[in-house]
mmCIF file of C-alpha atoms in Angstrom:
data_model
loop_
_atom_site.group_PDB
_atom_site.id
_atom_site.type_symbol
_atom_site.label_atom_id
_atom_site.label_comp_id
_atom_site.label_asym_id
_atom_site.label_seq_id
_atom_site.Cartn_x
_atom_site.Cartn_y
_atom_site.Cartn_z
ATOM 1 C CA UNK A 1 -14.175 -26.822 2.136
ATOM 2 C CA UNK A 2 -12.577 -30.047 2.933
ATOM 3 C CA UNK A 3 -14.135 -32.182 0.067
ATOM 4 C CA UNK A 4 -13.343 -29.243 -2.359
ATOM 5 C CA UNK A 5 -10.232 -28.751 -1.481
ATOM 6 C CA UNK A 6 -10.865 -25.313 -1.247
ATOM 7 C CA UNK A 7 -8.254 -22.857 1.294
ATOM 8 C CA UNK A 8 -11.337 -20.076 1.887
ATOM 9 C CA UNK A 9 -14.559 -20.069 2.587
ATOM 10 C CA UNK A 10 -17.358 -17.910 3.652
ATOM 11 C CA UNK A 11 -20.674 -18.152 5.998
ATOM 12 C CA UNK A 12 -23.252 -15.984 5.706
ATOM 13 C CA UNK A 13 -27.041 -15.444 7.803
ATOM 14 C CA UNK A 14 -29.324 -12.863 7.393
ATOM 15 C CA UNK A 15 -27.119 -10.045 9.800
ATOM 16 C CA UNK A 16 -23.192 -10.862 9.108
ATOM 17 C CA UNK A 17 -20.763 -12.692 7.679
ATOM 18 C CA UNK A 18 -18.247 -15.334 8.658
ATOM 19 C CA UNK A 19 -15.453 -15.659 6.572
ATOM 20 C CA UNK A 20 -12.761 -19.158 6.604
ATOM 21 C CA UNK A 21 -9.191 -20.147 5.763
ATOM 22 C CA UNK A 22 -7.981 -23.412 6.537
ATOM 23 C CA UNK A 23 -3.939 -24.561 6.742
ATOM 24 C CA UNK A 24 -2.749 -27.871 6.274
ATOM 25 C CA UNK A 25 -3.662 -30.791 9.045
ATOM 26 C CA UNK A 26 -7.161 -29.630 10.358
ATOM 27 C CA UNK A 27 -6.681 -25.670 11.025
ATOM 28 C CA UNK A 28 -9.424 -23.639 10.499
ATOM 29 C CA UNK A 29 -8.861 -20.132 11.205
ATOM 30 C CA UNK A 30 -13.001 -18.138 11.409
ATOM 31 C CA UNK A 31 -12.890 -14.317 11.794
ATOM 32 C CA UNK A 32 -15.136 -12.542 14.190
ATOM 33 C CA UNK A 33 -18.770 -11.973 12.674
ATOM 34 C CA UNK A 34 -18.723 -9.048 10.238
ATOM 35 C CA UNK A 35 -22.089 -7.357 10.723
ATOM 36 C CA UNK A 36 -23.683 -6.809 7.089
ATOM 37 C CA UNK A 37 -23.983 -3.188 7.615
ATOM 38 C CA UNK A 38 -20.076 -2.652 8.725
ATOM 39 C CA UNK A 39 -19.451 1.022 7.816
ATOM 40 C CA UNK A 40 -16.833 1.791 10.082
ATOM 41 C CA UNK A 41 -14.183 3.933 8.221
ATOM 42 C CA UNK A 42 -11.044 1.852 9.863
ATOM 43 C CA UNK A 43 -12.628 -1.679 9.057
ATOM 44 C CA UNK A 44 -13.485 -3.279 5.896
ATOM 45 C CA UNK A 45 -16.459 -3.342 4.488
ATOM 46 C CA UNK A 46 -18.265 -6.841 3.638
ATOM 47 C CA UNK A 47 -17.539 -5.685 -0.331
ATOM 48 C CA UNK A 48 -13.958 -5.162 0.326
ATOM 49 C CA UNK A 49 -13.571 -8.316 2.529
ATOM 50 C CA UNK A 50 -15.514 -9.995 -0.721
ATOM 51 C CA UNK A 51 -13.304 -8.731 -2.824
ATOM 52 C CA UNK A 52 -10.248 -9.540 -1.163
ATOM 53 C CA UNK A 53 -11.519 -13.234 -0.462
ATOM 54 C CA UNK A 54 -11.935 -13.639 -3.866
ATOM 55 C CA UNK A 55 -8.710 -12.803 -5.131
ATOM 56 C CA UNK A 56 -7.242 -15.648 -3.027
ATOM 57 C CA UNK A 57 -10.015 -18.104 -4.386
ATOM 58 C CA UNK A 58 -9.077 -16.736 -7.860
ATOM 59 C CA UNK A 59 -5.805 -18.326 -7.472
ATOM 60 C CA UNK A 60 -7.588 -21.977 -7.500
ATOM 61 C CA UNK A 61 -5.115 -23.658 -4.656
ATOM 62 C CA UNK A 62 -6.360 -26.943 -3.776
ATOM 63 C CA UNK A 63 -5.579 -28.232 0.013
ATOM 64 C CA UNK A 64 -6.276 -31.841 0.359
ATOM 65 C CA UNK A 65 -6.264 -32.368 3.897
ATOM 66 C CA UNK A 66 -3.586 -34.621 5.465
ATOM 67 C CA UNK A 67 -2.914 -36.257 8.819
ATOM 68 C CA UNK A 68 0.144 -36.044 10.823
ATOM 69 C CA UNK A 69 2.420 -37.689 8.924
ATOM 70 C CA UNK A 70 1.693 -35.880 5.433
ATOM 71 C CA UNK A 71 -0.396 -38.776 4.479
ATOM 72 C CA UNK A 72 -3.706 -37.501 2.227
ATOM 73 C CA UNK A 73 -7.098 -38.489 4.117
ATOM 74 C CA UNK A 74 -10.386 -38.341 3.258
ATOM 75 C CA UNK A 75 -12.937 -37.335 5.421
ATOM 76 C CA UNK A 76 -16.124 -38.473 5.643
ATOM 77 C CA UNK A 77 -19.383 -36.420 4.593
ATOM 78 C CA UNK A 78 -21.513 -34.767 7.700
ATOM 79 C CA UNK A 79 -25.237 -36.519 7.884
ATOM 80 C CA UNK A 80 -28.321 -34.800 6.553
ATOM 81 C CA UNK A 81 -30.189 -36.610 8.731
ATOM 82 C CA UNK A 82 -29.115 -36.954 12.013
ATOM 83 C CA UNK A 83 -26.445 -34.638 13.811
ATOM 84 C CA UNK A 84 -22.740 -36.415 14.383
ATOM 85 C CA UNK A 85 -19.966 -34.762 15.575
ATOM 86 C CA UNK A 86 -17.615 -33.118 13.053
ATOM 87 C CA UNK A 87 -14.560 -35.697 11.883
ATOM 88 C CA UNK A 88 -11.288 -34.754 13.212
ATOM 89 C CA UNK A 89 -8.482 -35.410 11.363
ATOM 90 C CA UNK A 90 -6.691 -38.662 12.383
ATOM 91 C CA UNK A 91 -3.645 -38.082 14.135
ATOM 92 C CA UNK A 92 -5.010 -35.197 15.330
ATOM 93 C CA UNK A 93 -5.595 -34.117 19.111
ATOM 94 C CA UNK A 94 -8.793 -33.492 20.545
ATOM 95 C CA UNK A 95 -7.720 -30.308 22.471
ATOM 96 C CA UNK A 96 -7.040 -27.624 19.943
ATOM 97 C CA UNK A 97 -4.202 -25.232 20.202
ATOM 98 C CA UNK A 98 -4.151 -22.028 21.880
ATOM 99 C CA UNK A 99 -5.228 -18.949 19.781
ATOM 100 C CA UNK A 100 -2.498 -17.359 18.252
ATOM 101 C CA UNK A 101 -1.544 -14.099 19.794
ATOM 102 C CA UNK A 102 -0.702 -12.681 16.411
ATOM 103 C CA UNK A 103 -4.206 -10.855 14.764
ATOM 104 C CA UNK A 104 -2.306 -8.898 12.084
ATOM 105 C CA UNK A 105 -2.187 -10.666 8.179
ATOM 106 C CA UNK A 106 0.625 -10.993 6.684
ATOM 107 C CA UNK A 107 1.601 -10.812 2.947
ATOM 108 C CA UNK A 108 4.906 -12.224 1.790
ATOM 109 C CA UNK A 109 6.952 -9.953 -0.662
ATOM 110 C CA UNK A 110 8.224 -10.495 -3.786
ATOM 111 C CA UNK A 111 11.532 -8.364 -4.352
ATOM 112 C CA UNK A 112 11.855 -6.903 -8.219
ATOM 113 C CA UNK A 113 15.340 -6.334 -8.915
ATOM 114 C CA UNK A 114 14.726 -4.563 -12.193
ATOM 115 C CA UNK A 115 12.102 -1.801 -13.204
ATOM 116 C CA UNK A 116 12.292 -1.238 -17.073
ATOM 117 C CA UNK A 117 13.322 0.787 -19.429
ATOM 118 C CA UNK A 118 16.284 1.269 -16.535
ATOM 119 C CA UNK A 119 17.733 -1.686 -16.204
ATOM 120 C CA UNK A 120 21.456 -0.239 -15.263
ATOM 121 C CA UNK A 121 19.312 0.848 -12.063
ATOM 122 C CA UNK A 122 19.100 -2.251 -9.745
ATOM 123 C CA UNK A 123 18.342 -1.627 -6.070
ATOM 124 C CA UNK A 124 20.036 -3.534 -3.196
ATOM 125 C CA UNK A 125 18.194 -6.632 -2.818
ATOM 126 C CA UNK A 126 16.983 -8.170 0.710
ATOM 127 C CA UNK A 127 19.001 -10.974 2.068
ATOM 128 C CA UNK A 128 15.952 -12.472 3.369
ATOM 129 C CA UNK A 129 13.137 -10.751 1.405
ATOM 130 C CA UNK A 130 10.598 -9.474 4.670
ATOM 131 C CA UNK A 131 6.837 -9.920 4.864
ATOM 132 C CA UNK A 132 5.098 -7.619 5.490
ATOM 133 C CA UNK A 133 2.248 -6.237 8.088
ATOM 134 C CA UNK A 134 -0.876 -4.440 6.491
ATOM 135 C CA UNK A 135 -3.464 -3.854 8.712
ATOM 136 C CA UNK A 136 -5.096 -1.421 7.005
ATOM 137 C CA UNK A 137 -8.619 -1.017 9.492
ATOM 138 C CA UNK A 138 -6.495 0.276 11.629
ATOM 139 C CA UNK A 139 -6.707 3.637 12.296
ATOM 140 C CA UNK A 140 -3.864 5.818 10.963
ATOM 141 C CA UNK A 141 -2.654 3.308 8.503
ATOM 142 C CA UNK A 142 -4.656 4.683 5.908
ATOM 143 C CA UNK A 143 -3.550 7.729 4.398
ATOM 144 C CA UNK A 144 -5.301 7.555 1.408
ATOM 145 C CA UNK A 145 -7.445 6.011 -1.216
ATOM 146 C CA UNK A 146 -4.224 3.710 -2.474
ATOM 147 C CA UNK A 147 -1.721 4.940 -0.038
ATOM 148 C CA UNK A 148 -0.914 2.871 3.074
ATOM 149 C CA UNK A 149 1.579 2.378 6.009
ATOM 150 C CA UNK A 150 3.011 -1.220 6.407
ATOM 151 C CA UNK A 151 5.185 -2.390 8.511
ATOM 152 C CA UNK A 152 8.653 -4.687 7.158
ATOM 153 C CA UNK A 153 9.153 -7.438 9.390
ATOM 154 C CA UNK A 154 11.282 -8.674 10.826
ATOM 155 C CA UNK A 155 13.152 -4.819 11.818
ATOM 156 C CA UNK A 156 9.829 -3.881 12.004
ATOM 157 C CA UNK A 157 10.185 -0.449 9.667
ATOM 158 C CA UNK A 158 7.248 1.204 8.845
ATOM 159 C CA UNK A 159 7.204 2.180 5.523
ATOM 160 C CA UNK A 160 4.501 4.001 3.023
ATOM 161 C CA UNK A 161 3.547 1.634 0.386
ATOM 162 C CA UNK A 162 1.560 2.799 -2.396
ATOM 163 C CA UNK A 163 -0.820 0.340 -3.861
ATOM 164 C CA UNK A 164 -2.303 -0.464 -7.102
ATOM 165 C CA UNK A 165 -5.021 -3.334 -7.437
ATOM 166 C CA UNK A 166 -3.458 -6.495 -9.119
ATOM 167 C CA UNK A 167 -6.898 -7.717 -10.188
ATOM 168 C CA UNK A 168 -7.732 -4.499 -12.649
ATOM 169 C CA UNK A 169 -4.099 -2.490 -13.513
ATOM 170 C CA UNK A 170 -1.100 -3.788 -14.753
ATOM 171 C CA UNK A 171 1.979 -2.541 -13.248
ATOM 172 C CA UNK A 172 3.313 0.049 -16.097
ATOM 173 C CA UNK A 173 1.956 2.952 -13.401
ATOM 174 C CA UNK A 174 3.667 1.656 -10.563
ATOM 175 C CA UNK A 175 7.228 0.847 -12.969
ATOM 176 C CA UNK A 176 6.608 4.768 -14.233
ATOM 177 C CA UNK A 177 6.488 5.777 -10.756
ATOM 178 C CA UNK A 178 9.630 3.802 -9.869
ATOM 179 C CA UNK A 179 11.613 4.355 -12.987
ATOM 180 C CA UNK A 180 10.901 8.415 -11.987
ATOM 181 C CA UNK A 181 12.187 7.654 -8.247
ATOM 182 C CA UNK A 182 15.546 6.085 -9.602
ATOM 183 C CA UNK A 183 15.971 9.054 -11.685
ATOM 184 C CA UNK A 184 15.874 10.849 -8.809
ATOM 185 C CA UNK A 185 17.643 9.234 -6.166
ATOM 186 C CA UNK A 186 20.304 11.907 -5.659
ATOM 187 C CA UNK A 187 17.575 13.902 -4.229
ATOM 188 C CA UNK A 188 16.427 10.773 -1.714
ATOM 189 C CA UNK A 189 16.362 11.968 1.864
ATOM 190 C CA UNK A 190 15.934 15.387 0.751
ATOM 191 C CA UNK A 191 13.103 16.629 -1.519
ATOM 192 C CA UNK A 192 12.455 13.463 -2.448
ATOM 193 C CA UNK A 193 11.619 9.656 -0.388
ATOM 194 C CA UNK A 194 13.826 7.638 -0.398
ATOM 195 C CA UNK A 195 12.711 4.572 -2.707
ATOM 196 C CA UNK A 196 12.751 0.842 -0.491
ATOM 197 C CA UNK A 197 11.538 -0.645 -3.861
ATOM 198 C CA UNK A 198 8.561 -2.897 -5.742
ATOM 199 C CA UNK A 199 6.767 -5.912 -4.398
ATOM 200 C CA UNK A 200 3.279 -7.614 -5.106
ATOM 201 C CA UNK A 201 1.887 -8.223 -2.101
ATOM 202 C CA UNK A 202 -0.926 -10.518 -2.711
ATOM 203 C CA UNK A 203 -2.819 -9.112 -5.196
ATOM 204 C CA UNK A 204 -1.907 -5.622 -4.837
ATOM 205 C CA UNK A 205 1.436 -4.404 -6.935
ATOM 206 C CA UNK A 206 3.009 -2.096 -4.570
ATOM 207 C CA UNK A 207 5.828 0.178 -4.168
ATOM 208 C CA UNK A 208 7.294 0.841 -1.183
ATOM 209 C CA UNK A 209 8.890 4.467 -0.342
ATOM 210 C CA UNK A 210 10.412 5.678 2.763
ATOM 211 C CA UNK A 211 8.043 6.871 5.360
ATOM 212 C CA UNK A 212 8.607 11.144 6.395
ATOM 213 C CA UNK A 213 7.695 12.879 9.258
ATOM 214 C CA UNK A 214 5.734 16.008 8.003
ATOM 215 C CA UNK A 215 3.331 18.697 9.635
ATOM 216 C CA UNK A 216 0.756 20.206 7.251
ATOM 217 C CA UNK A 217 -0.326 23.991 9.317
ATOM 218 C CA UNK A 218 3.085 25.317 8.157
ATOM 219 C CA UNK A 219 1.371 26.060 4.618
ATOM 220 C CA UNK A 220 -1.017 28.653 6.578
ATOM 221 C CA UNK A 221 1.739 29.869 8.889
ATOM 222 C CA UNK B 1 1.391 31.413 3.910
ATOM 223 C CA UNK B 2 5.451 30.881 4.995
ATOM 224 C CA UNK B 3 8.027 32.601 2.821
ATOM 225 C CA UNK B 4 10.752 29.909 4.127
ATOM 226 C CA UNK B 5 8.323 27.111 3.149
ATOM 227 C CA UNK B 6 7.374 28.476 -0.543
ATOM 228 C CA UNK B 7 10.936 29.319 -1.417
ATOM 229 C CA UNK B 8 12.046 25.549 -0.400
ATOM 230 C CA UNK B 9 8.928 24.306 -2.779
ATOM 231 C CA UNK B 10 10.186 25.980 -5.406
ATOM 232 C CA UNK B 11 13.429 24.988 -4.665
ATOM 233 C CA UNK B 12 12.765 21.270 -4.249
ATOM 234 C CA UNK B 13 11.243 21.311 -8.039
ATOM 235 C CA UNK B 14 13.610 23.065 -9.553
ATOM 236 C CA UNK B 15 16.309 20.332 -8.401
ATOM 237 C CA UNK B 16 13.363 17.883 -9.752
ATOM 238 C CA UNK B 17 13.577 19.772 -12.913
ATOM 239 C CA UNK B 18 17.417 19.777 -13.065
ATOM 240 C CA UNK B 19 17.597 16.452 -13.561
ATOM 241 C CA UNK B 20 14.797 16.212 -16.463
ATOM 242 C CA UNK B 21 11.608 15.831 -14.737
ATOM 243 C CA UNK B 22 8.227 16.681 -14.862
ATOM 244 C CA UNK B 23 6.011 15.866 -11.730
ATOM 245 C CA UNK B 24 3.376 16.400 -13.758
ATOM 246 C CA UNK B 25 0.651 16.377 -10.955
ATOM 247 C CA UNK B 26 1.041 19.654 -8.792
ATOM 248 C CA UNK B 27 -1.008 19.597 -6.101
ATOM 249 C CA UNK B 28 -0.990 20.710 -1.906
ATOM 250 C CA UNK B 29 -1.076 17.224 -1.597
ATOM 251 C CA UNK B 30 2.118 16.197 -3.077
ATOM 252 C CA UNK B 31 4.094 18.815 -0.670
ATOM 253 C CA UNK B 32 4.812 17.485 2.679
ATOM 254 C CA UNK B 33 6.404 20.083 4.911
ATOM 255 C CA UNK B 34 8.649 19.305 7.583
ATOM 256 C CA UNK B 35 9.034 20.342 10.457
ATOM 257 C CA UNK B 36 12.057 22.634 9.763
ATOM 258 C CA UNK B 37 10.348 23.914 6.703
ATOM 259 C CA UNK B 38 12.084 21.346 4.573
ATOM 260 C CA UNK B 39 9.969 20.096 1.849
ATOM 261 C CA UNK B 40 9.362 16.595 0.305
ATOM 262 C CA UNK B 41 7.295 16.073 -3.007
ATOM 263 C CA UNK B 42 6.055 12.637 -3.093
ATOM 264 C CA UNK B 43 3.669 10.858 -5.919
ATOM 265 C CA UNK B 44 5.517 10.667 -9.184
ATOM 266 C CA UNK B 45 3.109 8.841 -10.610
ATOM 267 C CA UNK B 46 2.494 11.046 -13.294
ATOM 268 C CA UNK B 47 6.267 11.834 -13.891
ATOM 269 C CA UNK B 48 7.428 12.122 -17.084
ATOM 270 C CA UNK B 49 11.757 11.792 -17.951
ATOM 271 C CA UNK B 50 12.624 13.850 -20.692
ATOM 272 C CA UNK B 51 16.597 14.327 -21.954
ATOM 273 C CA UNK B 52 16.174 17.735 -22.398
ATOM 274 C CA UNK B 53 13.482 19.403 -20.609
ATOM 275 C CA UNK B 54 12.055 22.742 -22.489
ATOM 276 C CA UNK B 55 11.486 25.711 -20.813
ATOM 277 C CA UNK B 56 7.977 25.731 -21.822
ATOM 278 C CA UNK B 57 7.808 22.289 -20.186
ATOM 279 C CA UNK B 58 9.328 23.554 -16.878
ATOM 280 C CA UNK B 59 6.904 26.940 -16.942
ATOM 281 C CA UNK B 60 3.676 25.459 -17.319
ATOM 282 C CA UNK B 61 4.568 23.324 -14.068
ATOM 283 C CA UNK B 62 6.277 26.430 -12.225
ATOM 284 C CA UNK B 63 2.678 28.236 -12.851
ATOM 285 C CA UNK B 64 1.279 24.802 -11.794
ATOM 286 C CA UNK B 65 3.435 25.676 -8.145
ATOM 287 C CA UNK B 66 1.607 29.152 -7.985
ATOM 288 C CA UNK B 67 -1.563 28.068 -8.605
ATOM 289 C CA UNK B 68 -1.146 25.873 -5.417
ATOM 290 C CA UNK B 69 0.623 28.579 -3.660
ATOM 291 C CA UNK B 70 -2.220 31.301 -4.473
ATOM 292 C CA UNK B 71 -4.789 28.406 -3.553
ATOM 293 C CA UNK B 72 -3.315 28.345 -0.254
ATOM 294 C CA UNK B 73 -2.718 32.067 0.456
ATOM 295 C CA UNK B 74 -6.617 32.092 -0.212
ATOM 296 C CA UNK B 75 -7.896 29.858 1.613
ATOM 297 C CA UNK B 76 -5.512 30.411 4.955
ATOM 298 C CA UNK B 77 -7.300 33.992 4.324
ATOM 299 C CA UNK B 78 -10.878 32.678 4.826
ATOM 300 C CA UNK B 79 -9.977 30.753 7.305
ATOM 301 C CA UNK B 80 -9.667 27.423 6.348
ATOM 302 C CA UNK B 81 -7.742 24.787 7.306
ATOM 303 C CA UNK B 82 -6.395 21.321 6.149
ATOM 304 C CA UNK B 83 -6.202 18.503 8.072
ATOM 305 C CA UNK B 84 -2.973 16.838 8.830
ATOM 306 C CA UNK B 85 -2.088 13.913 7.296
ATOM 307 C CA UNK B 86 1.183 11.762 6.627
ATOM 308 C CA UNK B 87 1.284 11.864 2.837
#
């Protein structure tokens, strides 16, 4: 990954997966092994995690590495022949930093001031535009096929964010949905969410309504 | 199934309606229920603006609303139940 540049990477055997990200100056973040046959409803499965890992590789970010002082190095091959130890980065420390206690991704937000064919309809923009917290294995954040809870940080609001894949759809479905939701914002709070507005979050072109308290057995009371 | 809770569905469309849309996608699904009996209809995805709605246009989507509600009336009958669920 190194040589190539590349950000992610992935490790496979014959029972799981590993999958890789690396940061600038020698990080190299490795998620738990992912057992091939991972089925469980609130985790991903090794074709989602694929599919996700490839949309970031998509992108075609190259990372040279650099030491401490920003300066590009290159580091030297591992031996076929003999076992070595693996290079560090110069500059580097030995001891490696603590584990972060943080084990939730984070996607940063792009705010979209204007949804056509309303233009005259422009919804307060963030001062500081948030990221955002999708953990989406977890149970309860899933509530259904393209409909998700996320959390805004930092106020930490959980909102519902509805989410269309980036890699197949173009936005016009989520801009209908939004244009109708502007049309109808005298009714927000009431019959209708409130709109918080559109991002793309990573690959996934989102929009982001208000999230409601509700209790289904009334329909059968 | 609730008289309070049907009477606020159609309620909530008809203010939908008022102001020249079409949900367009009628479904139990779509009608959250609060706890007061309020309702919210989410997923406009197939919502349609029009500057002057027709009655036609606003009929075939009130029968769309009685479908639902006869859908539920039957199967709270036989005994069936939905799970709950957020939206």
């Amino acid at each position: 990954m190194v040589h190539n540049k590349h950000v992610v990477g992935v490790l496979t055997t014959m029972n799981g997966w590993v999958f890789l990200s690396r940061t600038p100056h020698g990080d190299l973040f490795i998620s738990r092994l992912i057992p091939c046959d991972s089925a469980n409803p609130y985790q991903c499965t090794i074709f989602q995690i694929l599919y996700y890992i490839s949309a970031l590789a998509a992108r075609k970010i190259k990372l040279p590495e650099r030491d401490g002082n920003g300066v590009r190095v290159t580091i030297p091959s591992a031996s076929g022949s003999r076992p070595v130890a693996a290079p560090m980065v110069p500059g580097r420390g030995s001891v490696p930093p603590p584990p972060s206690t943080d084990d939730h991704s984070t996607g940063r937000m792009e705010y979209l001031p204007s949804i056509p064919p309303f233009r005259h309809h422009i919804l307060e923009p963030w001062a500081d535009i948030p990221e955002v917290v999708f953990e989406p294995w977890r149970a309860g954040n899933t509530l259904g096929p393209k409909t998700f809870l996320l959390t805004l940080v930092p106020d930490e609001t959980v909102v519902v964010a509805k989410m269309w894949d980036g890699y197949k759809e173009l936005p016009n479905e989520r801009d209908n949905e939004a244009s109708i939701y502007l049309r109808l914002s005298s009714l927000w709070n009431t019959v209708v969410p409130r709109l918080i507005g559109c991002a793309q979050i990573d690959f996934l072109i989102s929009l982001l309504i208000e999230r409601i308290e509700v209790i289904l057995h009334i329909w059968f009371v | 199934m609730d008289d309070e809770v049907s009477k606020n569905v159609k309620d909530a469309f008809a203010q939908i309606h008022a102001l020249g849309v079409i949900h367009g996608d009628v479904r139990r699904q779509n009608i959250m229920v609060r706890e007061d009996k309020s309702v919210v209809i989410i997923d406009f995805e197939s919502g349609v603006y029009h500057e002057n709605l027709s009655d036609v246009m606003i009929k075939e989507e009130n029968d769309e609303i009685e479908r639902v509600f006869k859908e539920v009336r039957h199967e709270g009958s036989s005994g069936l139940r939905a799970k709950g669920q957020d939206h």
